[in-house]
């Protein structure tokens, strides 16, 4: 009975890990999968293999995957405001059309297997550009919405197409910036 | 004193500090009893490797000398080849059969330290490769 439950859980976890939309959750499910597998090895009387599986697959491999995700796959979006010291999460949620823009960018990131990370920052634009840590900066000045895309990122072209095609009614501008902080302005 | 990268990692830092002696003792236990209980050099070494990796999780610093670790690992590999050649293929193991257990424990220790250093090198190389 225990064996059947464990084996079914293994299959279930494997399917969840494959089907999950967010990569980080898939990695965590894979870690749980390995832990259950190591318990199953113990159940079958192979403690030696169980220890190796628990340490390697559940510990180190999960850590390696998470490090890899952190290095290359997190897409940082910073949201800043005219009155940048008073920026608040409510700005995004209340403005429905603007919220839709953010949601659409989020969907885009998920379809490209990126991990979207949206930050409402109290810093102003020049210091954000200086740091170069964000892939996309969205700045709102009253009705004007300006999107700054980091040229180092591979997905900048597709995102620009998406924003310009979809949001013509919104007062929206897409600007790229590169290593030397030169801004490449293009028609909205 | 090295500052943590993010201010809210103090929970991880404290828990890692508390777990440190237990990780050392458990890793050495698994290595030293590997010849007659489950475990052994590889498993114990992997547990010991968590020492350095946990340190990486708390402080993202690369002051750990990967080059020196590499040298020590290579030296351990040479010893790992030399000891069986001298003990098993020489006549020592037949002349002194009471040394067999000590030999097994010593080999497990060597393998454990080599695996610990190797996994640490792998993780550090991976983590600090192409660091932005």
Coordinates of C-alpha atoms in Angstrom, one line a residue, chain A residues 47-49 51-52 55-56 60 63-64 67-68 70-72, chain B residues 38-39 43 46-47 53 56-57 60 119 126-127 130-132:
Chain A
X47 CA 20.2 2.8 1.8
X48 CA 23.5 3.5 0.1
X49 CA 21.8 4.7 -3.1
X51 CA 21.9 8.7 0.7
X52 CA 23.5 9.5 -2.6
X55 CA 22.4 14.5 -1.2
X56 CA 23.0 14.8 -4.9
X60 CA 23.1 19.9 -5.1
X63 CA 20.9 24.3 -6.0
X64 CA 22.6 24.3 -9.4
X67 CA 21.6 29.3 -9.4
X68 CA 21.3 28.9 -13.2
X70 CA 19.0 33.3 -11.0
X71 CA 22.0 34.0 -13.3
X72 CA 20.3 34.0 -16.7
Chain B
X38 CA 25.5 2.5 4.4
X39 CA 27.3 5.5 3.2
X43 CA 28.1 10.2 0.1
X46 CA 28.9 15.2 -0.9
X47 CA 27.7 16.1 2.6
X53 CA 28.1 25.6 -0.7
X56 CA 28.2 30.5 -0.8
X57 CA 24.5 30.7 -0.2
X60 CA 28.2 35.5 -2.4
X119 CA 31.9 19.2 -5.9
X126 CA 29.4 27.3 -12.1
X127 CA 28.3 30.1 -9.8
X130 CA 30.4 34.8 -16.4
X131 CA 29.6 36.8 -13.3
X132 CA 28.0 40.1 -14.2

